[in-house]
Short mmCIF file of C-alpha atoms in Angstrom, two decimals:
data_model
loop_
_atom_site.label_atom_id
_atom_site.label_comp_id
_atom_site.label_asym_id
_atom_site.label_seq_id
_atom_site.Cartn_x
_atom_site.Cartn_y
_atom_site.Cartn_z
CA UNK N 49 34.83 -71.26 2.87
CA UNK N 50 35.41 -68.09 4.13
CA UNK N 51 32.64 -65.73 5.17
CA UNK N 52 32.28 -63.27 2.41
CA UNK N 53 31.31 -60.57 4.92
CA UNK N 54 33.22 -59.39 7.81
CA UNK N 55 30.45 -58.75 10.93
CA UNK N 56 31.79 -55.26 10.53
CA UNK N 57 29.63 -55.40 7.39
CA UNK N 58 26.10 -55.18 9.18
CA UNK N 59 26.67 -52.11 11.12
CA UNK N 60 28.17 -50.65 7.58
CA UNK N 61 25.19 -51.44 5.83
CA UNK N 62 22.80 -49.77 8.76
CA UNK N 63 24.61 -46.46 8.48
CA UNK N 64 24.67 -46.82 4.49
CA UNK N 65 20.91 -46.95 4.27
CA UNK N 66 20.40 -44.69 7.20
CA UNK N 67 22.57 -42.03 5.45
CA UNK N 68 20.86 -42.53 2.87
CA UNK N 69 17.47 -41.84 3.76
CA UNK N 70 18.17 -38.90 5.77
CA UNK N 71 20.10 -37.43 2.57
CA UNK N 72 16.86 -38.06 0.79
CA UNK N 73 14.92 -36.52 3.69
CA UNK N 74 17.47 -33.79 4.02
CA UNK N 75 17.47 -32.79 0.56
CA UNK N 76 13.51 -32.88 0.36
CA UNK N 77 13.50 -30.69 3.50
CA UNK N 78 16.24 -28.60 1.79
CA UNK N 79 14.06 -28.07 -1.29
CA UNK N 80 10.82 -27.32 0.39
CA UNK N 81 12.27 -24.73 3.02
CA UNK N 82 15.07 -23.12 1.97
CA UNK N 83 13.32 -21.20 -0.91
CA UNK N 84 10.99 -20.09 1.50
CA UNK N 85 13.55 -18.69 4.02
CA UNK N 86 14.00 -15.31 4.95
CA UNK N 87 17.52 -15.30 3.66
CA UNK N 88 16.48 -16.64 0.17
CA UNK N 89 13.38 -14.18 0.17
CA UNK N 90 16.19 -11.20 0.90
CA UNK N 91 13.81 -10.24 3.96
CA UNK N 92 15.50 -7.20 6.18
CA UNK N 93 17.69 -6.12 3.09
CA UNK N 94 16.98 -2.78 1.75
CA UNK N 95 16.56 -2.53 -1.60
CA UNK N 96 19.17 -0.64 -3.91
CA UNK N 97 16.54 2.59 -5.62
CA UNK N 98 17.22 5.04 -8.38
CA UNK N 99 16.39 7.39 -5.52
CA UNK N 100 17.21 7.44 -1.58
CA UNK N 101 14.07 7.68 -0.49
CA UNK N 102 13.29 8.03 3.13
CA UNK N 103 10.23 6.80 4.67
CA UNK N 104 10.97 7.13 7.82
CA UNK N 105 12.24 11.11 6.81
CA UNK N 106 8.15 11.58 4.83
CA UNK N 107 5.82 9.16 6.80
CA UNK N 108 7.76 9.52 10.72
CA UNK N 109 9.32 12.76 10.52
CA UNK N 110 7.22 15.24 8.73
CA UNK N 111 3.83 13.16 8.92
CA UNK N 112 3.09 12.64 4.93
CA UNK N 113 -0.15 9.77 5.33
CA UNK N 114 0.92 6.56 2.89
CA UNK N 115 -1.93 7.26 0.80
CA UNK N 116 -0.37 10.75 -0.46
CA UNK N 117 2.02 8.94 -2.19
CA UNK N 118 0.41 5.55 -2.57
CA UNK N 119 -2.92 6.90 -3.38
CA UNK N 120 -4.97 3.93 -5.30
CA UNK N 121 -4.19 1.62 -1.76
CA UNK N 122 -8.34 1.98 -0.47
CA UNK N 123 -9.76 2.17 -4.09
CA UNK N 124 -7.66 -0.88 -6.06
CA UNK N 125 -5.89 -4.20 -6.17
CA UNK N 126 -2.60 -2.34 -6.35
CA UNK N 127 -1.42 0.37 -3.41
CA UNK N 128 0.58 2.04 -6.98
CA UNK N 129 3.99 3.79 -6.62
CA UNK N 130 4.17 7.59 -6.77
CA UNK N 131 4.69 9.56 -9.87
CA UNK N 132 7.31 12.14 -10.64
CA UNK N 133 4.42 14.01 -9.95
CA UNK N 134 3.44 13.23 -6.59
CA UNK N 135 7.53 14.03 -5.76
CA UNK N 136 7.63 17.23 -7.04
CA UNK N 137 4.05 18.66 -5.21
CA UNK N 138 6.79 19.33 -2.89
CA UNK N 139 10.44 18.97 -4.29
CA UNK N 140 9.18 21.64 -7.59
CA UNK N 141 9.66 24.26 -4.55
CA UNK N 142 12.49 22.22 -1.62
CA UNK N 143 15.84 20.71 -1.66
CA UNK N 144 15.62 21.52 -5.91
CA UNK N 145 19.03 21.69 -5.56
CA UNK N 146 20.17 18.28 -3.64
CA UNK N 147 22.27 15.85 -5.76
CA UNK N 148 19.99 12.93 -4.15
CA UNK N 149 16.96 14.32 -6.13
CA UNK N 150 18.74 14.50 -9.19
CA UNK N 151 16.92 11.60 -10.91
CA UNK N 152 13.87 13.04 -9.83
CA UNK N 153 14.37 16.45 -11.95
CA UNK N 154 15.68 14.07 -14.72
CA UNK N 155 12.38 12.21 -14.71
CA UNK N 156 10.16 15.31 -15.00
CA UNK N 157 12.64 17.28 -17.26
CA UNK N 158 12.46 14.21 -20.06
CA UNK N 159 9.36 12.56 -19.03
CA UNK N 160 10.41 9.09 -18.39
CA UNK N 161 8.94 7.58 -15.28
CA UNK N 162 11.47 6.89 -12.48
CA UNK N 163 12.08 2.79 -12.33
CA UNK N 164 11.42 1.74 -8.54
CA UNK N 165 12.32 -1.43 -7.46
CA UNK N 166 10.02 -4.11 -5.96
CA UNK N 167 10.15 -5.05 -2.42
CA UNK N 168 7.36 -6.86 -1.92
CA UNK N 169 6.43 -9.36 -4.55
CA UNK N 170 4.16 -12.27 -4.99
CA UNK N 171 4.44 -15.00 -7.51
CA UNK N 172 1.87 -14.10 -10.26
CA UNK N 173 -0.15 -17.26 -9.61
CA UNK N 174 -1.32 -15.59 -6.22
CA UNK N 175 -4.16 -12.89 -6.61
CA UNK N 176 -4.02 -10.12 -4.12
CA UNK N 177 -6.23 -7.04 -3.64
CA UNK N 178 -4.59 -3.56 -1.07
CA UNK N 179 -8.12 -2.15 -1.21
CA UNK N 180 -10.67 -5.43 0.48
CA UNK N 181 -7.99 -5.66 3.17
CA UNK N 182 -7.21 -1.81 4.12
CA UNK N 183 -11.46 -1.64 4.26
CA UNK N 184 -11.72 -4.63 6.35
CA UNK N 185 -9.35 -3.31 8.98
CA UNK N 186 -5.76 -5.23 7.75
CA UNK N 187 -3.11 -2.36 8.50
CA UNK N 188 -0.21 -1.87 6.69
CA UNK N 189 1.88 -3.16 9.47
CA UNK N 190 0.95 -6.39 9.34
CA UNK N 191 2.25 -7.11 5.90
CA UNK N 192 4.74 -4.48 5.42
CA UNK N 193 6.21 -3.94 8.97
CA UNK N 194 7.04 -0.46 10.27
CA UNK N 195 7.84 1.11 6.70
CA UNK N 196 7.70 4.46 8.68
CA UNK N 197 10.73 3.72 10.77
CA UNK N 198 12.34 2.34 7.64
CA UNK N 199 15.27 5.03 6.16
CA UNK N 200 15.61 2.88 2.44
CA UNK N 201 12.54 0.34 1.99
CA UNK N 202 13.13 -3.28 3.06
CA UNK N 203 10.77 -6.58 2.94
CA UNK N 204 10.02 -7.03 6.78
CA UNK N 205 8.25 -10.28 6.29
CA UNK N 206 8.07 -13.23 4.08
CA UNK N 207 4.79 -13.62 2.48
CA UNK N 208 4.39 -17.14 2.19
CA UNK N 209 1.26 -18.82 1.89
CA UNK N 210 1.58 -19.86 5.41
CA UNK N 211 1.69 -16.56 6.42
CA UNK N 212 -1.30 -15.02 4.41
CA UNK N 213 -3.39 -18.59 5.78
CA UNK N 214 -2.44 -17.84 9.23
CA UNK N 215 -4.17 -14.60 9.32
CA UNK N 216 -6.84 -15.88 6.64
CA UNK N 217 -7.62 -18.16 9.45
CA UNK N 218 -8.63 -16.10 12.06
CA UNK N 219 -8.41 -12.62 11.03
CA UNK N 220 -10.22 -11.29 14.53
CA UNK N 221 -7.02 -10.43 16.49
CA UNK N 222 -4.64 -9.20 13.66
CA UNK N 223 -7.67 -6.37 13.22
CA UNK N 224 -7.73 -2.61 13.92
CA UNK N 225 -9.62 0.05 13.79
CA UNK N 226 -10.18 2.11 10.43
CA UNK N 227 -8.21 5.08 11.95
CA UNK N 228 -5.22 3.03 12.67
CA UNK N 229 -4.82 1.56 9.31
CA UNK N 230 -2.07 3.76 8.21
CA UNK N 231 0.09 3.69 11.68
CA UNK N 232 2.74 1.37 11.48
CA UNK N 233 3.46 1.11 15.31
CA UNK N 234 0.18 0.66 16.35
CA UNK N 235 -0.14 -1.00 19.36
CA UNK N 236 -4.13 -2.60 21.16
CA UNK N 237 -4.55 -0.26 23.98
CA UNK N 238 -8.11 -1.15 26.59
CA UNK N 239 -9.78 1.03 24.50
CA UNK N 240 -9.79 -0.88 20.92
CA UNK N 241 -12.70 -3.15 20.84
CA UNK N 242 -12.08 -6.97 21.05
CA UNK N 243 -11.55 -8.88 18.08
CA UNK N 244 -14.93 -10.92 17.85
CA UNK N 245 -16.80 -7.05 17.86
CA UNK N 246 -14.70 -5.55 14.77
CA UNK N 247 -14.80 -8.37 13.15
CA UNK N 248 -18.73 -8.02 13.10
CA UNK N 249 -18.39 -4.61 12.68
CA UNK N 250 -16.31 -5.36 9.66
CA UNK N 251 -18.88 -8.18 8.48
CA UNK N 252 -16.13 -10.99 8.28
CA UNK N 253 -16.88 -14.56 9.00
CA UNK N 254 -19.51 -15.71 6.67
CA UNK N 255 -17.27 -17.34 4.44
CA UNK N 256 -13.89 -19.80 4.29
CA UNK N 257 -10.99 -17.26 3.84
CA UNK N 258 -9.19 -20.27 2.81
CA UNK N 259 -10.40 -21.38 -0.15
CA UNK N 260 -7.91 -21.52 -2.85
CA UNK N 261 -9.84 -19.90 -5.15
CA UNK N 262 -9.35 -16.59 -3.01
CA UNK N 263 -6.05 -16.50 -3.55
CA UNK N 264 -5.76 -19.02 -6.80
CA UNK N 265 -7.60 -17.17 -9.49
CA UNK K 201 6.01 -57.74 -23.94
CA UNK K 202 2.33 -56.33 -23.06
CA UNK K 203 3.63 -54.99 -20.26
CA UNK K 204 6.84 -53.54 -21.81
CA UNK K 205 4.49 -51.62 -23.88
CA UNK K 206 1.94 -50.76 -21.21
CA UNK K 207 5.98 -49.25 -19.74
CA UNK K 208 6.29 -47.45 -22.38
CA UNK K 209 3.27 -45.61 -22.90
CA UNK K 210 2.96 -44.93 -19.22
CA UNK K 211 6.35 -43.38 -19.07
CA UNK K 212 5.02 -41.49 -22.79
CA UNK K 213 2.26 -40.14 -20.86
CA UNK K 214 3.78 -39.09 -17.67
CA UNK K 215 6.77 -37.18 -20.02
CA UNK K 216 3.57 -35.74 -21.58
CA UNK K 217 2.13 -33.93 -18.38
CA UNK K 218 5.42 -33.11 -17.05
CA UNK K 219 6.16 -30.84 -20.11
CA UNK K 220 2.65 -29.10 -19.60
CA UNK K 221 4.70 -27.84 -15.75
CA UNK K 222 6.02 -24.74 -16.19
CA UNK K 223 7.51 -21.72 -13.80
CA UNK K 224 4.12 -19.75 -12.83
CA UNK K 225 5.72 -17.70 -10.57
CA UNK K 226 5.91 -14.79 -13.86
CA UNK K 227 2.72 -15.15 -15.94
CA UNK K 228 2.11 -13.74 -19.28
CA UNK K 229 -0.87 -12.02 -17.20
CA UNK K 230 -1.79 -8.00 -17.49
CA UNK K 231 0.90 -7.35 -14.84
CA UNK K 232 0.88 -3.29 -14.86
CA UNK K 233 4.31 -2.52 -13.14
CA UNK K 234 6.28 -5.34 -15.38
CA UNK K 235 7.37 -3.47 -17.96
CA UNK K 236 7.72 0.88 -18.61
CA UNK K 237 5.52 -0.10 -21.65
CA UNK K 238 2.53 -0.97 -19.37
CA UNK K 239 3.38 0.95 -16.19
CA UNK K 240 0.04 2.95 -15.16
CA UNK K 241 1.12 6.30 -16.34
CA UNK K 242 -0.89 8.79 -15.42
CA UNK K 243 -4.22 7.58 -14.97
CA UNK K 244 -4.58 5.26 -11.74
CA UNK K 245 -8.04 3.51 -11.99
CA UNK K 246 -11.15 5.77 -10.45
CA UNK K 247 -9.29 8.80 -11.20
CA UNK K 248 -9.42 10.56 -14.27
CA UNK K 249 -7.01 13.23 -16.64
CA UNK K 250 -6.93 16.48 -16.47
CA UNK K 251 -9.04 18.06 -18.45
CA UNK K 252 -12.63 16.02 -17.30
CA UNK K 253 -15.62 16.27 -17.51
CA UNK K 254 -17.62 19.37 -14.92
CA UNK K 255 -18.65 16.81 -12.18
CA UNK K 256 -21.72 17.96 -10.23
CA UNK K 257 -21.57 17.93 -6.74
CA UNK K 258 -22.89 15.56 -4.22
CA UNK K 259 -25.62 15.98 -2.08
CA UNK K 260 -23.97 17.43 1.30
CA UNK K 261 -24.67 14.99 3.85
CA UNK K 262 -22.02 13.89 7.25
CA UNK K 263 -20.81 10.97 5.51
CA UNK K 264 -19.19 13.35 2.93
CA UNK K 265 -17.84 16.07 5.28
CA UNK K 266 -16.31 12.70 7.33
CA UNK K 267 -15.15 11.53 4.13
CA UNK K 268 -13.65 15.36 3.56
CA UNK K 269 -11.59 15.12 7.12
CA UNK K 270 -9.96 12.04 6.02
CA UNK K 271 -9.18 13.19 2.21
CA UNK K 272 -7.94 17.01 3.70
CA UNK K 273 -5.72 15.18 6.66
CA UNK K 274 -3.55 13.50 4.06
CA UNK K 275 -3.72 15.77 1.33
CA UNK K 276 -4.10 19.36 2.13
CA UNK K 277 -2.96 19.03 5.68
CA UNK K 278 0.68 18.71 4.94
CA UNK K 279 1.22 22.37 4.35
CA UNK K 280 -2.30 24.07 4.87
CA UNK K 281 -2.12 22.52 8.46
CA UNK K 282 -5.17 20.43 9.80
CA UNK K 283 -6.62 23.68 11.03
CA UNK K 284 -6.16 25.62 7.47
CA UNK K 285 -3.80 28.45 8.56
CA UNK K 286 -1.16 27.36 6.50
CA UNK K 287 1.76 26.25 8.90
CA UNK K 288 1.65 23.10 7.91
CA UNK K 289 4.75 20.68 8.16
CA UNK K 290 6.38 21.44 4.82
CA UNK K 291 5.47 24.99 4.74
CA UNK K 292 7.43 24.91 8.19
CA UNK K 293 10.60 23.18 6.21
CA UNK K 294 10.66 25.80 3.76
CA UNK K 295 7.50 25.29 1.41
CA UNK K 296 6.33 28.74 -0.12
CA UNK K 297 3.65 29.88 2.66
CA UNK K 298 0.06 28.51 1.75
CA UNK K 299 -2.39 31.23 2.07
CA UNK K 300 -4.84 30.80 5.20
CA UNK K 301 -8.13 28.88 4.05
CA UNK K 302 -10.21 30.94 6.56
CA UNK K 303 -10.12 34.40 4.97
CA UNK K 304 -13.43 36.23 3.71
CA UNK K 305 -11.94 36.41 0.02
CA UNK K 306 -11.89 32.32 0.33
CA UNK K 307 -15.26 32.10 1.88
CA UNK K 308 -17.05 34.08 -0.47
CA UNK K 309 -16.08 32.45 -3.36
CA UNK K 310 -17.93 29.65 -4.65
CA UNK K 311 -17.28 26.25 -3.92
CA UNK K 312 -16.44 25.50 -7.90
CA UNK K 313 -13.97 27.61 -7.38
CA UNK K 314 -12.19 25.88 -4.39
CA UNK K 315 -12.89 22.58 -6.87
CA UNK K 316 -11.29 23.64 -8.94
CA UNK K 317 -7.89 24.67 -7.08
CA UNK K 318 -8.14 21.08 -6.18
CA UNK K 319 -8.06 19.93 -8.94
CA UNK K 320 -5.41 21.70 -11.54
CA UNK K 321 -3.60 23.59 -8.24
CA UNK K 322 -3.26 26.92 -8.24
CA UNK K 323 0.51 29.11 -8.78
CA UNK K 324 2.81 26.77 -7.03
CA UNK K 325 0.47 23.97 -5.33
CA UNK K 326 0.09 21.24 -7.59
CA UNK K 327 -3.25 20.15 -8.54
CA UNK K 328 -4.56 16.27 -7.70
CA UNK K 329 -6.42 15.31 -10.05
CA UNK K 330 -5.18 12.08 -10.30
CA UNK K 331 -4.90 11.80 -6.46
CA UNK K 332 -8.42 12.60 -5.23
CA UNK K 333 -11.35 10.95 -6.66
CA UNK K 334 -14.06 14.07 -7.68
CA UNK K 335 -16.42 12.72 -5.34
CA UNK K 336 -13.79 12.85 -2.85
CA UNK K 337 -12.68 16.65 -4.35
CA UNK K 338 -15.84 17.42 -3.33
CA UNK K 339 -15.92 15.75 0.25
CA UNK K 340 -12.62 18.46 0.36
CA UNK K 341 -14.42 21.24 -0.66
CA UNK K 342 -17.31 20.72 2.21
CA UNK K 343 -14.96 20.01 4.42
CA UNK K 344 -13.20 23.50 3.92
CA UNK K 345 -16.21 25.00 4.14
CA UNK K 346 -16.60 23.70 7.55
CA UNK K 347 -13.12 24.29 8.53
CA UNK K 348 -13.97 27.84 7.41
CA UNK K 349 -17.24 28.37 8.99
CA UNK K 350 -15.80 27.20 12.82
CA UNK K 351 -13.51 29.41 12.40
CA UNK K 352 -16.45 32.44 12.07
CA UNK K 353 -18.64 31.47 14.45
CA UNK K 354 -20.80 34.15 16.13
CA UNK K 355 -22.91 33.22 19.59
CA UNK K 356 -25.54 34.03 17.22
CA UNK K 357 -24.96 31.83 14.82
CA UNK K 358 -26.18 28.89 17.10
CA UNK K 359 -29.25 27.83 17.73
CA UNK K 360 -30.44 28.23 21.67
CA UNK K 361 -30.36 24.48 21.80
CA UNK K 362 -26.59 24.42 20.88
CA UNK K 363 -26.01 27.38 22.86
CA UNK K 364 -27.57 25.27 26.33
CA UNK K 365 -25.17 22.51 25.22
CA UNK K 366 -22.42 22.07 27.45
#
C-alpha cells in the first residue's frame, strides 16, 4: 500500500501550525496595540473647531497665561474650556469685525455656548484631577506638549496607562518648579533643583502612585 | 451525562458574566462637558455669580500679596502691563487704553472700590467674577496697592534700616 502522505507532507504540516500560531499571536498583538497607537488615538492631528483658535497667536505671541482662559486648572479636577465670555474680555473691543470670530458674536448674541471639541480624552473609567498635579509641580507640557507653539489644538501624546504609570512611577525627574508650570518649552537649566529635593519640597513619596484605586475610582 | 450537564451549566454561567462586560470607556457618570444640557455654564466650582454676597477681606499678610502677583500677571497684566501703566500687550494691539493704576485718584480710593472693578469690570473691561476666586480678588487688590505704593516712594518713606540697605 501506498504511503498516504507524500514526505512533502511534514514540512506542510510545520508551516500549517506555525502559521497558525503566529496568526493567533499576530492578531492578539494586533488587538492589544493597535488601539493604543498613535495613529488610532489621532495623536499630531489637529482637531476640526467651531472656531480657529490660535494658541500659539494668545499663549506665544501676545503672552495670555493658560489659566486666563482655562481658569478652574489649580482649583479643580477639570482645567474647563473658556466661555464666550472669557473671548470677548478682549474680542467685545478687537478684530469685532473678522469673519473667523463670527461664531463667537453668534454665541454671545443668542446665548448658546460655543461647542469645542475634545482633544484630550480619557475613557470614563479613569479618574483624573488638573488641580493635585499642577500643585505638585506636573507642567502642562508633559501631558499636553507645547500647546503654545500649537496654531489649531492637537493631542501631542497618547495617554495610555503606560504613560500616566511611567511618570506615576517616579515622578522626581518629570518635576518643575511652581513658576514653570505654565511654560510649555521649559527646559532644566543648573539652576532648578534636583529631582529628589522638589520632590520633598512637594511632599511626594509617602505613598504607591500606582495603586489602581488612584486612577480606578 | 453528569458531566454533559456540569457542560452546560458551566458554559450557562460563563454566558452569564460575559453579558455583565460592557464598553466603560463612556459611563453614565456626572460627566460635565458631555452634553450642552450639563456643560458648566457659568459657574465653575469655587467661583461664584454675579451678584454675591460682600466678602470681607483677608487679613493682609505676604502670602496674599504673593498670591496677588501671580493672580495680576495672568489677569490684569495683559493690558494694564505687569507694571500697571497700561501698555499692556493687547492694549498695544489695539485694546481701548487702560487707565494707569498708579494715579492719586486710584490710590485714594478705597480698596472696595478697586474690588469691586474686579469683579463686575468697569466701562469696557470685563469683570471676573467667575475667573478670580474673592479671596484671590482680594490678593489683586493688595497687590495693586503695592504696585501703587512703589511707584510713590519718597526717601522718607523708608525706614533708616531700609535706607542702609544696599
Amino acid at each position: 500500500m501506498a504511503a498516504v502522505f507524500s514526505p512533502r507532507a511534514n514540512v506542510i504540516v510545520t508551516v500549517v501550525m506555525l502559521g497558525a500560531v503566529g496568526v493567533v499571536v499576530g492578531v492578539c498583538l494586533w488587538w492589544f496595540t493597535w488601539p493604543r497607537s498613535d495613529y488610532v488615538r489621532h495623536v499630531g492631528w489637529a482637531i476640526q473647531q467651531p472656531v480657529p483658535f490660535s494658541h500659539q497667536h494668545h499663549v506665544a505671541g501676545l503672552g495670555i497665561d493658560c489659566r486666563f482662559c482655562h481658569s478652574s486648572v489649580e482649583r479643580s479636577a477639570q482645567a474647563s474650556l473658556p466661555p464666550t465670555f472669557t473671548c470677548m474680555t478682549c474680542h467685545s473691543q478687537i478684530w469685532t469685525n473678522a469673519a473667523l470670530l463670527a461664531e463667537v458674536r453668534d454665541s454671545l448674541s443668542e446665548n448658546r455656548p460655543i461647542v469645542w471639541a475634545r482633544v484630550t480624552d480619557v475613557p470614563d473609567y479613569v479618574y483624573f484631577n488638573h488641580s493635585i498635579h499642577v500643585s505638585k509641580g506636573v507642567g502642562c507640557e508633559s501631558c499636553h506638549g507645547d500647546v503654545a507653539r500649537m496654531p489649531l489644538t492637537y493631542k501631542a501624546k497618547t495617554l495610555t496607562m503606560q504613560f500616566c504609570l511611567d511618570c506615576h512611577r517616579d515622578p522626581g525627574p518629570n518635576l518643575r518648579p511652581l513658576a514653570n508650570i505654565y511654560d510649555t518649552n521649559w527646559h532644566p537649566d543648573p539652576a532648578t533643583p534636583p529631582p529628589a529635593e522638589l520632590m520633598r519640597a512637594y511632599h511626594i513619596g509617602g505613598r504607591n502612585l500606582t495603586e489602581c484605586a488612584i486612577c480606578h475610582r | 451525562m453528569r458531566n454533559a450537564a456540569a457542560f452546560a451549566v458551566g458554559i450557562a454561567a460563563m454566558a452569564l458574566v460575559v453579558a455583565g462586560c460592557d464598553d466603560m470607556t463612556s459611563q453614565k457618570k456626572q460627566n460635565p462637558y458631555a452634553s450642552r444640557a450639563t456643560a458648566p455654564g457659568d459657574v465653575p466650582s469655587g467661583t461664584v455669580q454675579y451678584g454675591e454676597a460682600p466678602r470681607p477681606a483677608p487679613p493682609l499678610t505676604m502670602a496674599l500679596l504673593e498670591r496677588g502677583r501671580t493672580e495680576y500677571h495672568v489677569f490684569c497684566a495683559p493690558c494694564h502691563a505687569e507694571t500697571g501703566d497700561g501698555h499692556g500687550m493687547i492694549v498695544q494691539r489695539g485694546f481701548p487704553a487702560a487707565p494707569p493704576l498708579a494715579t492719586a485718584e486710584l490710590m485714594a480710593a478705597p480698596p472696595q472700590r478697586l474690588y469691586d472693578v474686579v469683579t463686575g469690570g468697569w466701562g469696557v473691561m470685563y469683570g471676573f467674577a467667575q475667573r478670580i476666586a474673592p479671596d484671590d480678588r482680594w490678593a489683586v487688590v493688595a497687590y495693586v496697592r503695592a504696585l501703587q505704593r512703589s511707584q510713590h516712594m519718597m526717601l522718607a518713606d523708608l525706614t533708616p534700616r531700609q535706607r542702609a540697605a544696599p
